[in-house]
Coordinates of N, CA and C in Angstrom, one line a residue:
X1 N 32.3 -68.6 42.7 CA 33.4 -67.9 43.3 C 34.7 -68.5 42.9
X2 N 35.8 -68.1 42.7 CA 37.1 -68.9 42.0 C 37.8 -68.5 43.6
X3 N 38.7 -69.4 43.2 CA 39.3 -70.1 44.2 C 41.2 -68.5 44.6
X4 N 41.7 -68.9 45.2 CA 42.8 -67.7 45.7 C 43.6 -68.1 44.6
X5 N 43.7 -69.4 44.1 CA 45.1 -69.7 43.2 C 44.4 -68.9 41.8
X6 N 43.1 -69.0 41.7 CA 42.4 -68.7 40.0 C 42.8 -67.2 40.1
X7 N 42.3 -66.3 41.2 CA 42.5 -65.2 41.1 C 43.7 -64.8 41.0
X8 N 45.1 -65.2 41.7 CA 46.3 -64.7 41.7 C 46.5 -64.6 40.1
X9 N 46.0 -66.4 39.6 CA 46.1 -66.2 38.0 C 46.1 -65.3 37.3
X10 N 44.3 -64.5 37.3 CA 44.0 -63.5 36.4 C 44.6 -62.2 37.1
X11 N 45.0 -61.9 38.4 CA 45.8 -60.4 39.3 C 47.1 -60.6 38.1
X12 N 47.9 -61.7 38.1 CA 49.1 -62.2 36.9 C 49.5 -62.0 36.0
X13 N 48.0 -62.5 35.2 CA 47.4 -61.7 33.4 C 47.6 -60.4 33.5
X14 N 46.8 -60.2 34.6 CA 46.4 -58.5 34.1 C 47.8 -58.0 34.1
X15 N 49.0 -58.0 35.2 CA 50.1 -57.6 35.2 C 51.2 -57.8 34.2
X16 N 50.8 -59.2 33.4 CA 51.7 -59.5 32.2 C 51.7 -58.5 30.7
X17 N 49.4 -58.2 31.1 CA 49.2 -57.8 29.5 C 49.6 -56.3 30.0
X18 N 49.9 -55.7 30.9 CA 50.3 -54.7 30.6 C 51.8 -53.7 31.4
X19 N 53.0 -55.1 30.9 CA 53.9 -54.6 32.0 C 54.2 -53.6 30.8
X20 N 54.4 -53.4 29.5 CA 54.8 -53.0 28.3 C 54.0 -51.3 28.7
X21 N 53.0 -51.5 28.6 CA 52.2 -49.9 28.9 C 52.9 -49.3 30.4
X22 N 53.0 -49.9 31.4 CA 53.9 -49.8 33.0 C 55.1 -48.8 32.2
X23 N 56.2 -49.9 32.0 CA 57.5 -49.1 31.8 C 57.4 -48.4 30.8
X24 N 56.4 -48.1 29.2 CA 56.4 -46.8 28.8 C 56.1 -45.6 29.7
X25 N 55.2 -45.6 30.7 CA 54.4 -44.8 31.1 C 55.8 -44.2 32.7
X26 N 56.7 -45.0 33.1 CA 57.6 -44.9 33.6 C 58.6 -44.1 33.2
X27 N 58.8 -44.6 31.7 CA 60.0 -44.2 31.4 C 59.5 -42.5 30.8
X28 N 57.9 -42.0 30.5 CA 57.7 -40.7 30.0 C 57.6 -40.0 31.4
X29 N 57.4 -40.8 32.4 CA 57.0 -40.1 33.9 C 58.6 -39.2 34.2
X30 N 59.6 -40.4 33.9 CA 60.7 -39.9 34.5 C 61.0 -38.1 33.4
X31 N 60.8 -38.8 32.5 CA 61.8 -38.1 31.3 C 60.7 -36.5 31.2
X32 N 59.4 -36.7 31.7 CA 58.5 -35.5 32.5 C 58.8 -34.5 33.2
X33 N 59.6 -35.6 33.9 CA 59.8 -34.9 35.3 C 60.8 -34.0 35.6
X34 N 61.6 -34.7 34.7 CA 62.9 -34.1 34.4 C 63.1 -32.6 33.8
X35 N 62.1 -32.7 32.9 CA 61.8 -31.4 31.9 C 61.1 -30.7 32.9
X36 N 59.9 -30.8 33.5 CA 59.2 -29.9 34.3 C 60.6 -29.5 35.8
X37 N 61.0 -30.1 36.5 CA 61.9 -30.1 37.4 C 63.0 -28.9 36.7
X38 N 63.3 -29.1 35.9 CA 64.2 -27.5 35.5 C 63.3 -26.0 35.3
X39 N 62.0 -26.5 35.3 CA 61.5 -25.0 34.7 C 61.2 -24.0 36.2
X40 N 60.8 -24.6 36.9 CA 60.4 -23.3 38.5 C 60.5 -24.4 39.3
X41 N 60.2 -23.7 40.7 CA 59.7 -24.4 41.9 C 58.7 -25.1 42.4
X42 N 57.6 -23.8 40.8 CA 55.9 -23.8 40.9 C 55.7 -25.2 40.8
X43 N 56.5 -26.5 40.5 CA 55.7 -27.6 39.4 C 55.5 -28.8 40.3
X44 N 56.0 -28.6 41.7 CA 55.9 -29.9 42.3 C 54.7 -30.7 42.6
X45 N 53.9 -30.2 42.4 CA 52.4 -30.8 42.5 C 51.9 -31.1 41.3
X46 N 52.5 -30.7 40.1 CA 52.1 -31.2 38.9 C 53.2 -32.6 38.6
X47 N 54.4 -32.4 39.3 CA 55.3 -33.4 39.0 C 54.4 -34.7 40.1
X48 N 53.7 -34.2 41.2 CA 53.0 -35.5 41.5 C 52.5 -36.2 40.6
X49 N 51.2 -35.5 40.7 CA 50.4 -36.0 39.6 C 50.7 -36.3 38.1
X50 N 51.9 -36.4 37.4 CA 52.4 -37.3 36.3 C 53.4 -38.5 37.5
X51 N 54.0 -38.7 38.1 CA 54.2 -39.4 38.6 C 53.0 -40.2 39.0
X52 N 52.3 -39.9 39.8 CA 51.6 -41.1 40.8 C 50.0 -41.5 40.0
X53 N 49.3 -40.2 38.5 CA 48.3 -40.7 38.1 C 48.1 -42.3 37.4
X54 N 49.6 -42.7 36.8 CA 49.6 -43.6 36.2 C 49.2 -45.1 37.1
X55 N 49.9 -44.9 38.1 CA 49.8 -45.8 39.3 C 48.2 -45.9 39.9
X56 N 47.8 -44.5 39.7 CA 46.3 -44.9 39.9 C 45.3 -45.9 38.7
X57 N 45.8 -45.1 37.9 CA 45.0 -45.9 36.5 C 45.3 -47.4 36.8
X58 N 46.7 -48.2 36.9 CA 46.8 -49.3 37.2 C 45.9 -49.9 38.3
X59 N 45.8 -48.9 39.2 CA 45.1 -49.3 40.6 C 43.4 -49.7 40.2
X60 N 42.9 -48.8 39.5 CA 41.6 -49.0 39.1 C 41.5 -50.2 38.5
X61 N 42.2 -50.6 37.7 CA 42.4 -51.4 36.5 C 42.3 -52.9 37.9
X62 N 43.3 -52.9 38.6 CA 43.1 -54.0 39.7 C 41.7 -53.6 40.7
X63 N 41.4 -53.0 41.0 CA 39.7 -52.7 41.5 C 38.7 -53.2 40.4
X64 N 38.8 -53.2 39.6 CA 37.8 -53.5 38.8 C 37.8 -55.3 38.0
X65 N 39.5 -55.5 38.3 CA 38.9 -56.8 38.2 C 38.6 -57.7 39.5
X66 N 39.3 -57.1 40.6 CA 38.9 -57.4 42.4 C 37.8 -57.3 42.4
X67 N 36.9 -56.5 41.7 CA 35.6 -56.4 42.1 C 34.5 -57.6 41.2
X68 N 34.8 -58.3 40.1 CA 34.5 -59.9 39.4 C 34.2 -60.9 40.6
X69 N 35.4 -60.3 41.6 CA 35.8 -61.9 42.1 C 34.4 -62.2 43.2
X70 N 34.0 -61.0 43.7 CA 32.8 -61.1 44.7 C 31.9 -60.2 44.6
X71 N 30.9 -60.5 44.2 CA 29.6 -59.7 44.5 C 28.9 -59.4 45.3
X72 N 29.2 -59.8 47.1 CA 28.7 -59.4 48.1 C 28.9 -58.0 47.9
X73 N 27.7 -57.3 48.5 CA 28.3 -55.6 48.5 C 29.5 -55.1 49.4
X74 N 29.5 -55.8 50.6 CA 30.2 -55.3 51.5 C 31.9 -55.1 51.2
X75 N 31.6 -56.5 50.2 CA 33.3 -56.6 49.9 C 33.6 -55.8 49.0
X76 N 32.9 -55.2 47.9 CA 32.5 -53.9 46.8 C 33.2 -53.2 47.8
X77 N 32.2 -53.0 48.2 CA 32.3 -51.2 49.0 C 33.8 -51.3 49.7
X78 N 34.5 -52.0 50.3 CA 36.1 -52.1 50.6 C 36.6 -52.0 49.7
X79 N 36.1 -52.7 48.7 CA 36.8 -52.7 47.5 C 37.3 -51.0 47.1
X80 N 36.4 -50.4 46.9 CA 35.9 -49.3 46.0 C 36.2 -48.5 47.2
X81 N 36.0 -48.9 48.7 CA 37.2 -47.9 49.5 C 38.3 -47.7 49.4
X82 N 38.9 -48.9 49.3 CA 40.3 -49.2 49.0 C 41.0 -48.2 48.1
X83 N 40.3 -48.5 47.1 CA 41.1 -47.1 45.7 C 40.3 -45.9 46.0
X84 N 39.3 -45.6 46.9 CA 38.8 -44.1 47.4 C 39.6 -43.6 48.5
X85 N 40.4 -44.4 48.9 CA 41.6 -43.8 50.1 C 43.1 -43.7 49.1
X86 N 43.5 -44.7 48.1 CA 44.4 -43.9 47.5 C 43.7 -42.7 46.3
X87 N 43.1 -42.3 46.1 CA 42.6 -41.2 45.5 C 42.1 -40.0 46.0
X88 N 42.0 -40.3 47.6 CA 42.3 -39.0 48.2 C 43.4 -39.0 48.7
X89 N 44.4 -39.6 49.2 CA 46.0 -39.7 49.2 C 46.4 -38.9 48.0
X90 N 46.2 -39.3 47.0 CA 46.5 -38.4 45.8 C 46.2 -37.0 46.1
X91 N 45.0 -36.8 46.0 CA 44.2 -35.6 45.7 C 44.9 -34.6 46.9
X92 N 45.3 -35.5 48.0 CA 45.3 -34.4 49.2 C 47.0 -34.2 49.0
X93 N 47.7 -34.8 48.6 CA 48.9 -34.4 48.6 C 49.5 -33.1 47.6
X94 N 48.5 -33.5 46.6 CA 48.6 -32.2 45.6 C 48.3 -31.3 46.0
X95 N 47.2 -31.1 46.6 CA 46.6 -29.7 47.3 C 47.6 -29.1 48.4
X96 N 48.1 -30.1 49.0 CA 48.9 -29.7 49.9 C 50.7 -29.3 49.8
X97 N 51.0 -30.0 48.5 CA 52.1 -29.2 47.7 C 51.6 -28.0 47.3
X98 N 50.9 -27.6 46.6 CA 50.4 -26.6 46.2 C 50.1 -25.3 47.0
X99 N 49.3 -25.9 48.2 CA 49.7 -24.6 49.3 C 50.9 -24.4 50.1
X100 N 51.6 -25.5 50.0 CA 52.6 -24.8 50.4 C 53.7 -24.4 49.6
X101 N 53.9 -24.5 48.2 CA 54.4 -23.7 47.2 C 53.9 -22.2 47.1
X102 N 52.4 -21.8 47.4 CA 51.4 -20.6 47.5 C 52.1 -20.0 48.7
X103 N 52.6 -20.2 49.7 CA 53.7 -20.1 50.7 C 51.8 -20.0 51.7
X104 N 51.0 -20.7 51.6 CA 49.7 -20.8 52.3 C 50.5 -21.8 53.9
X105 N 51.4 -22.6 53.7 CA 51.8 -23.6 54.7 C 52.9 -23.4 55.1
X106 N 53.3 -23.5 56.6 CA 54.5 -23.6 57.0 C 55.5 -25.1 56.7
X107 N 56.7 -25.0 56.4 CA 57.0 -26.3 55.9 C 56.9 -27.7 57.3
X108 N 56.6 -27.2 58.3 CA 56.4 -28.2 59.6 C 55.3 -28.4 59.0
X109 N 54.1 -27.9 58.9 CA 52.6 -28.2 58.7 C 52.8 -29.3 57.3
X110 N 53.4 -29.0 56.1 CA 53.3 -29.4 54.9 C 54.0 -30.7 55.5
X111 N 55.1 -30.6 56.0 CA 56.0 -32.3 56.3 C 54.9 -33.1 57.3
X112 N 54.2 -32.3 58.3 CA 53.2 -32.9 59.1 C 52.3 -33.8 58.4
X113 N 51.8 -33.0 56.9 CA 50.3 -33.6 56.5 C 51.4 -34.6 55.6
X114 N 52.4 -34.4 54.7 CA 52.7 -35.6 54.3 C 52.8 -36.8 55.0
X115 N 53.4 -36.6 56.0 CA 53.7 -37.8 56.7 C 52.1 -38.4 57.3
X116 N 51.4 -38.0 57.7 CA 49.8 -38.0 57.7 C 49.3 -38.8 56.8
X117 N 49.7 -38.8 55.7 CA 49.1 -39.0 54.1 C 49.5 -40.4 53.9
X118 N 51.0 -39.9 54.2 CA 51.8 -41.3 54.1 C 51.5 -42.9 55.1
X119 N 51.2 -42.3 56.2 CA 50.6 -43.3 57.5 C 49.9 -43.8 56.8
X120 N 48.6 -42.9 56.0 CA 47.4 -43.3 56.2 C 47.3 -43.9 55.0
X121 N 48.1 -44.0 53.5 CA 47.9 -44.8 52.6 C 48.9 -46.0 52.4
X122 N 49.3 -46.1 53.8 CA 50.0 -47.3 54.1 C 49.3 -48.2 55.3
X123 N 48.7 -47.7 56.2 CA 47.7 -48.3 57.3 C 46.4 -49.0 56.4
X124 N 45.5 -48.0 55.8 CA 43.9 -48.2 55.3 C 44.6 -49.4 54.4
X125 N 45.4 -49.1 53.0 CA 45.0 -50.7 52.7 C 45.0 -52.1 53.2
X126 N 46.2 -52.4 54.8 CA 46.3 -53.4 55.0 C 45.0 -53.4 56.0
X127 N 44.3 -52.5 56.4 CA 43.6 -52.7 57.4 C 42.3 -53.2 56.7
X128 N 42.0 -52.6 55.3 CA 41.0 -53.1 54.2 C 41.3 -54.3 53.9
X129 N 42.0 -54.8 53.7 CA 42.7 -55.8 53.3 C 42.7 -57.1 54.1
X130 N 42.8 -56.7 55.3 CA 42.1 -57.7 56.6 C 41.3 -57.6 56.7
X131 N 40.0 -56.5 56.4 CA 38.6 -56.9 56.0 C 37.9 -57.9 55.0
X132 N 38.8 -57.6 54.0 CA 38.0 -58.3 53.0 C 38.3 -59.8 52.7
X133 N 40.2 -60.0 53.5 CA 40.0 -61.2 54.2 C 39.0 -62.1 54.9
X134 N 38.4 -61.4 55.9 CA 37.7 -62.1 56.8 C 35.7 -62.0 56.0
X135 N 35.9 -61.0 55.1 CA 34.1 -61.6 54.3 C 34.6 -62.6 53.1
X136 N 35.4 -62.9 52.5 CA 35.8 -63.7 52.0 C 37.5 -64.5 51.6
X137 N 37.4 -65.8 52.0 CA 38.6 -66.4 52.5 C 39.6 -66.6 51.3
X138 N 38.4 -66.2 50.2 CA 39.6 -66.4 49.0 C 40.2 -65.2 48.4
X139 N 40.2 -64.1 49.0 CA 41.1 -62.7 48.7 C 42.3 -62.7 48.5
X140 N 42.8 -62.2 47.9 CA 44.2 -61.7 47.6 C 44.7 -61.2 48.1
X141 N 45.6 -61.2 49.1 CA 46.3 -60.3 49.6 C 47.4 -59.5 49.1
X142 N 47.9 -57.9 49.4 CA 49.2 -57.8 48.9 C 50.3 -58.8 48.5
X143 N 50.7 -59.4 50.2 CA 51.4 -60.1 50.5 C 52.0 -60.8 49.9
X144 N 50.9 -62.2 49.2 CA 50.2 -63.5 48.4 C 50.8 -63.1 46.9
X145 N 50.1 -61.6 46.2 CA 50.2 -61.3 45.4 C 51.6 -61.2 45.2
X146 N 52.7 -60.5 46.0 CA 53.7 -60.2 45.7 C 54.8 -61.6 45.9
X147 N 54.5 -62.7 46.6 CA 55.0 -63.8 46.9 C 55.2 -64.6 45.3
X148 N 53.5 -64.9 44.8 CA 53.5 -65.3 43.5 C 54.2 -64.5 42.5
X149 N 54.4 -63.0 42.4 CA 55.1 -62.7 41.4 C 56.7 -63.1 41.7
X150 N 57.0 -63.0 42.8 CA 58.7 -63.6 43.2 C 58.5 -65.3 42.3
X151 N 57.8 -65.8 43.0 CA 58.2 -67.4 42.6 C 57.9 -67.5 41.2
X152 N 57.1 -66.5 40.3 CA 57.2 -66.6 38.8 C 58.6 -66.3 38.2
X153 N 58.7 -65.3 39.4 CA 60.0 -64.1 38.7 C 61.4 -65.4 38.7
X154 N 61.3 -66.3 40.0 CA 62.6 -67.0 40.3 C 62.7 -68.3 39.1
X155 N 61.3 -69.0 38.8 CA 60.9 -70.0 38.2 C 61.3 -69.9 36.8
X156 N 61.4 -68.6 36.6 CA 61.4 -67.7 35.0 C 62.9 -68.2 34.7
X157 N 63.3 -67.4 36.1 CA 64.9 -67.1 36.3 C 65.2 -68.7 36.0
X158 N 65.2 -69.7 36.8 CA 65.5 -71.0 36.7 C 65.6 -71.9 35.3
X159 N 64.5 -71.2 34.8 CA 63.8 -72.0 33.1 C 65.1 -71.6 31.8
X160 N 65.5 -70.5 32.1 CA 66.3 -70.2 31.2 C 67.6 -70.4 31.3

């Protein structure tokens, strides 16, 4: 089992080998969006999904190497919850643009389930996240994760 400093290492790597693919995939998201955003009203649920699928692909890409780090099942299955609650987050927001573009929703109901969506793909991962803390002490946390990329980011800053 590698230790919290080994893993932040390789969470690091993976972020380095592919900050290059990140901001391509950013800069076509924007320049997408932009083009679809002039054509109708119809497109806001397709403008999700070019915005937010890329972030999933990234997400997987961190599940799958989160999932190396421990082979208990229990921490799997958080694991593989973890990116099964932002993938219905996804899935449910689209649907729910969509009906309420179909004029199927009242805009209270549609702002209701966003905000719903929003809670809840902001709540589940830190609540997962305290789970998989406590089956294993060397997890990663957001937190940890985002701490290390500051003190690379300042160290970087410093070096030059």
């Amino acid at each position: 089992m590698l230790t919290k400093e080994k893993r932040i290492e390789q969470l690091l790597e993976q972020d380095d080998s592919h900050w290059r693919w990140g901001w391509g995939v950013a800069i076509a998201t924007v320049v997408m969006t932009l083009v679809i955003a002039t054509q109708s009203k119809l497109y806001p649920p397709l403008l999700v999904f070019i915005s937010f699928f890329p972030y999933l692909c990234f997400e997987w890409r961190k599940t799958k190497l989160l999932l190396t780090f421990n082979e208990d099942a229990r921490y799997q299955r958080l694991v593989y919850t973890d990116f099964g609650i932002q993938w219905l987050c996804f899935v449910l927001t689209i649907c729910l643009l969509a009906a309420y573009y179909a004029d199927s929703l009242s805009p209270v109901v549609a702002i209701a389930g966003l905000f719903g969506i929003g809670v809840m793909s902001i709540l589940a991962p830190y609540v997962i996240n305290r789970h998989l803390h406590t089956l294993d002490a060397h997890h990663v946390r957001g937190k940890e994760l985002r701490e290390a990329r500051d003190r690379r980011f300042h160290e970087s800053k410093t070096n030059t």
